[in-house]
mmCIF file of C-alpha atoms in Angstrom:
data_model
loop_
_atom_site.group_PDB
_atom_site.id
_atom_site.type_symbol
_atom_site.label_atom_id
_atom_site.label_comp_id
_atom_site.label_asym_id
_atom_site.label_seq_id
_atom_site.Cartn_x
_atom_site.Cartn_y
_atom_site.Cartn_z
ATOM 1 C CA UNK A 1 91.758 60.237 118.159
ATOM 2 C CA UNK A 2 90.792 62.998 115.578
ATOM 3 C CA UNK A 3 94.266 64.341 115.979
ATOM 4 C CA UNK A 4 95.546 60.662 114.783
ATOM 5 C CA UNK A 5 92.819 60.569 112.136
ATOM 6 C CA UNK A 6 94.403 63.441 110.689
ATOM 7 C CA UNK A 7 97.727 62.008 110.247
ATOM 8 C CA UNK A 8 96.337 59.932 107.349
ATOM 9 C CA UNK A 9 93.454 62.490 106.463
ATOM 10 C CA UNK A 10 94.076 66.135 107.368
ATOM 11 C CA UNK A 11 90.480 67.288 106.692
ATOM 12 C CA UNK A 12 89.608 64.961 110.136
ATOM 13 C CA UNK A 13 90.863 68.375 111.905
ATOM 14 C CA UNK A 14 88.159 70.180 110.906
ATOM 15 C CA UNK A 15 86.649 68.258 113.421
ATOM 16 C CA UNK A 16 89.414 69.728 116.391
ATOM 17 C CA UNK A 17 88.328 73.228 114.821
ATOM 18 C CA UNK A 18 84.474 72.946 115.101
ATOM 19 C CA UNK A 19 84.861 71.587 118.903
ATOM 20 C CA UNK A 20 87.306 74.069 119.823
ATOM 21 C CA UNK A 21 87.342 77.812 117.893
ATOM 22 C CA UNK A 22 84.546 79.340 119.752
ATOM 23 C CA UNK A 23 86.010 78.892 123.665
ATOM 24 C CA UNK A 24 89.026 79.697 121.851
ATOM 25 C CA UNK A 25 87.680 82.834 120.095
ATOM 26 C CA UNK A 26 86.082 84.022 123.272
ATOM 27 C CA UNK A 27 88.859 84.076 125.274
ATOM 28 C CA UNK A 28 91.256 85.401 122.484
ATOM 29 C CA UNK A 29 88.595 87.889 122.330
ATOM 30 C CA UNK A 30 88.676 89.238 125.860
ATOM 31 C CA UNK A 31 92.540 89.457 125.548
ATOM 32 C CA UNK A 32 92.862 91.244 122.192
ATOM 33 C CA UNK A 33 89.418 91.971 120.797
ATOM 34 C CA UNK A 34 87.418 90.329 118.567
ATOM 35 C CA UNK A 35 89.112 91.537 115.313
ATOM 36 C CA UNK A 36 92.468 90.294 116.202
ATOM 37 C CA UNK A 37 90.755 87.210 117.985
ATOM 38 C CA UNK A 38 89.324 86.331 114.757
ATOM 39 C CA UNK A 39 92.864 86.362 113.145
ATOM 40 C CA UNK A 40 95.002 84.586 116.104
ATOM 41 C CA UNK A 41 92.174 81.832 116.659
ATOM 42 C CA UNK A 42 92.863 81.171 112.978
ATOM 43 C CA UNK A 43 96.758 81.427 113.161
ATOM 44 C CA UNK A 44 96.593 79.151 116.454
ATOM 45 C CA UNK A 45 94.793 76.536 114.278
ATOM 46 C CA UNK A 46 97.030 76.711 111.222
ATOM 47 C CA UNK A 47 100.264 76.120 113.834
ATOM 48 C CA UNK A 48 98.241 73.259 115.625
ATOM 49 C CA UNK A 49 97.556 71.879 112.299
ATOM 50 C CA UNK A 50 100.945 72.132 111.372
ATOM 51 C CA UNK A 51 102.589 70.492 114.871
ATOM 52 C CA UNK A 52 100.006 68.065 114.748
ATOM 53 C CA UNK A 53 101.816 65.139 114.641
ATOM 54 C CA UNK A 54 104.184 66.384 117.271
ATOM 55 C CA UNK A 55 101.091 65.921 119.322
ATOM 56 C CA UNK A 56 101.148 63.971 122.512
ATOM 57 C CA UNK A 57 98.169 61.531 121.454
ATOM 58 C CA UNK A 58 97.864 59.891 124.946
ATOM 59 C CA UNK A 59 96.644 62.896 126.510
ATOM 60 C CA UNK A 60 92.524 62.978 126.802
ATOM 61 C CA UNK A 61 91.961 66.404 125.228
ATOM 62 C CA UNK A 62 93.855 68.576 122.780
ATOM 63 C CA UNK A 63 92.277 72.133 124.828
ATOM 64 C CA UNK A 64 95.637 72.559 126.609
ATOM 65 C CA UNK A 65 97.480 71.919 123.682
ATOM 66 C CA UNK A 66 95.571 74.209 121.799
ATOM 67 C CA UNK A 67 95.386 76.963 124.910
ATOM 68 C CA UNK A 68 99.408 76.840 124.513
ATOM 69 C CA UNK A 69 99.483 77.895 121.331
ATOM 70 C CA UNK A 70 96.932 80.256 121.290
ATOM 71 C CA UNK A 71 98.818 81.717 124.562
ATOM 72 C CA UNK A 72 101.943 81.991 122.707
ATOM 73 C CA UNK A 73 100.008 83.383 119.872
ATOM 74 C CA UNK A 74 98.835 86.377 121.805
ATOM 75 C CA UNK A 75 102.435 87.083 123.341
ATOM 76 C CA UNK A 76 103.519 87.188 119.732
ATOM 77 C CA UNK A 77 101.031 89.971 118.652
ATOM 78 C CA UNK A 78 101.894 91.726 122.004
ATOM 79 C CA UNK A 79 105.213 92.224 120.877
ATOM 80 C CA UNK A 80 104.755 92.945 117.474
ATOM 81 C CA UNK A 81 102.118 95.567 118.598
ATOM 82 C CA UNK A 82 104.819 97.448 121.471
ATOM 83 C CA UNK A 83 107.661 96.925 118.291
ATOM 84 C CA UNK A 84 105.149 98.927 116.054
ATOM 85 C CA UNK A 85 103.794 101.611 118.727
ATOM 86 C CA UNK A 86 107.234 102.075 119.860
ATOM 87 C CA UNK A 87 108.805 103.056 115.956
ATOM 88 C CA UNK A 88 105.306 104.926 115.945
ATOM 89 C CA UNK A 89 106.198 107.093 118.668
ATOM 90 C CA UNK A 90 109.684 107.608 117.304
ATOM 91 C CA UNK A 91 109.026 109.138 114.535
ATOM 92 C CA UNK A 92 105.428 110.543 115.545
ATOM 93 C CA UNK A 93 104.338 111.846 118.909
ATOM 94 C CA UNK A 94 102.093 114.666 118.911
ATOM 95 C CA UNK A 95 100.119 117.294 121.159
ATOM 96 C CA UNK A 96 96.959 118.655 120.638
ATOM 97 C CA UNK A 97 93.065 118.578 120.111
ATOM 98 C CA UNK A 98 92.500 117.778 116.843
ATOM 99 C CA UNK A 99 88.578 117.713 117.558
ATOM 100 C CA UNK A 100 88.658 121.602 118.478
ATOM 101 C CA UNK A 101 90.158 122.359 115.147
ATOM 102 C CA UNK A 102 93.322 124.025 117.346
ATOM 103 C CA UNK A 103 96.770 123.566 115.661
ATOM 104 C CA UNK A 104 98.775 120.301 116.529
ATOM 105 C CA UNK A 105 102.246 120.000 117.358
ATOM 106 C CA UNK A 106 104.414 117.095 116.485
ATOM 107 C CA UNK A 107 107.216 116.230 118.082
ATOM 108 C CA UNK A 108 109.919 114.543 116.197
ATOM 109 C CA UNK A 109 112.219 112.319 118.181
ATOM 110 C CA UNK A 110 114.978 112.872 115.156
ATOM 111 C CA UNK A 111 114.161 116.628 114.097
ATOM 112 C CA UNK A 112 112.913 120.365 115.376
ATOM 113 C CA UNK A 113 108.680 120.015 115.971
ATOM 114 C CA UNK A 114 106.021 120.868 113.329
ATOM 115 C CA UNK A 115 102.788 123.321 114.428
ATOM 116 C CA UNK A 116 100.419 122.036 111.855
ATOM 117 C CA UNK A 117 96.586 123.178 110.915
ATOM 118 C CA UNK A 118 94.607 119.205 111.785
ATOM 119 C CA UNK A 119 93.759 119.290 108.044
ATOM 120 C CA UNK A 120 97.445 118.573 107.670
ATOM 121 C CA UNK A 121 98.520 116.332 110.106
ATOM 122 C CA UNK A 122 97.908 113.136 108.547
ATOM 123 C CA UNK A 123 99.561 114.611 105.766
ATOM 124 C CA UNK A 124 102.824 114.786 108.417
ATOM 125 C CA UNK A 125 101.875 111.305 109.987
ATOM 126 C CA UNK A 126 102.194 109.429 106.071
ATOM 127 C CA UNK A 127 105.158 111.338 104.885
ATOM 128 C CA UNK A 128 107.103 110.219 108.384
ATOM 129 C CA UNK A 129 105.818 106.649 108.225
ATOM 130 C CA UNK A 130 106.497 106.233 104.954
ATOM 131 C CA UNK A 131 110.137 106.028 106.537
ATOM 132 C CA UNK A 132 109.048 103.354 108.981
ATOM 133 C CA UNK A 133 107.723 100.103 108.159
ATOM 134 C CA UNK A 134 105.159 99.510 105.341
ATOM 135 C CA UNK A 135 103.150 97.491 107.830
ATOM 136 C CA UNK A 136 102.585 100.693 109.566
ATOM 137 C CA UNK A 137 100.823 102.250 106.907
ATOM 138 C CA UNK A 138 97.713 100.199 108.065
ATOM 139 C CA UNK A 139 97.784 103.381 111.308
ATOM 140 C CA UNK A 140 97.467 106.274 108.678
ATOM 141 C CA UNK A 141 94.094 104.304 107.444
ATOM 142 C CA UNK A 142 92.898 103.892 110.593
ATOM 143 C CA UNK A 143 93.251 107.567 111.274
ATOM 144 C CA UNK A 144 91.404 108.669 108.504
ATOM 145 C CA UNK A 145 88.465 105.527 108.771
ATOM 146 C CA UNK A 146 89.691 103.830 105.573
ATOM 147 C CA UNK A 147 89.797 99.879 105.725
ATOM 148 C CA UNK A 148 93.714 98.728 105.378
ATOM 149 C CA UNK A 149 93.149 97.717 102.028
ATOM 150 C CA UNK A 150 91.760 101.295 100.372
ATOM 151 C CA UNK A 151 94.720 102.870 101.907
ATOM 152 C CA UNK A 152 97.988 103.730 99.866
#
């Protein structure tokens, strides 16, 4: 019923989204973490919201419904994540401690490898990424502790 409700006023789904997002969240959470559970939970609601009036309104609850897409959800960020790690690994693979302060060696899958002091490294890791994706710029923050958004 609040699925029909929201034919004629969408802001009657709030009402799917308040009984639903935190057993959603918590299992999105166990699958991906609760960072990225915070941003599929939302993306599953903005798709449900979208389909909803592809919704089979007979049915007694919209959880299954909503488990679907949030299923399909995670499957899509699993691939995305192996497309991203894969390029990564391309164009970055590396040996080495860079705790003990010991020189690390990058392997390039496309040229001879690099011995490089650790102070340097992510130095190496932006100028090769830079050739990559810009989406994977978000991994050279990450290595240095910056939030995505402070990061050139």
């Amino acid at each position: 019923e609040i699925i029909r409700a929201s034919w004629q006023a969408p802001d009657r789904f709030g009402a799917l989204y308040d009984r639903y997002v935190g057993i959603l969240y918590g299992y999105a959470s166990l699958r991906v973490g609760p960072n990225a559970a915070e941003d599929i939970v939302a993306d599953t609601f903005l798709a449900a919201f979208a389909q909803r009036r592809t919704y089979d309104v007979a049915r007694d609850t919209a959880r299954p419904w909503l488990f679907g897409i949030l299923t399909k959800k995670i499957a899509e960020r699993s691939r995305t994540e192996k497309i991203h790690y894969r390029a990564y690994a391309r164009y970055m693979p590396y040996s080495g401690d860079y705790a003990s302060g010991a020189n690390a060696t990058i392997l390039y899958a496309d040229g001879p490898a690099a011995t490089l002091p650790p102070e340097r490294v992510i130095e190496a890791v932006e100028a090769r990424l830079s050739r990559v994706s810009s989406t994977m710029t978000g991994t050279t923050c990450s290595m240095r502790g910056q939030p995505r958004g402070e990061c050139a």
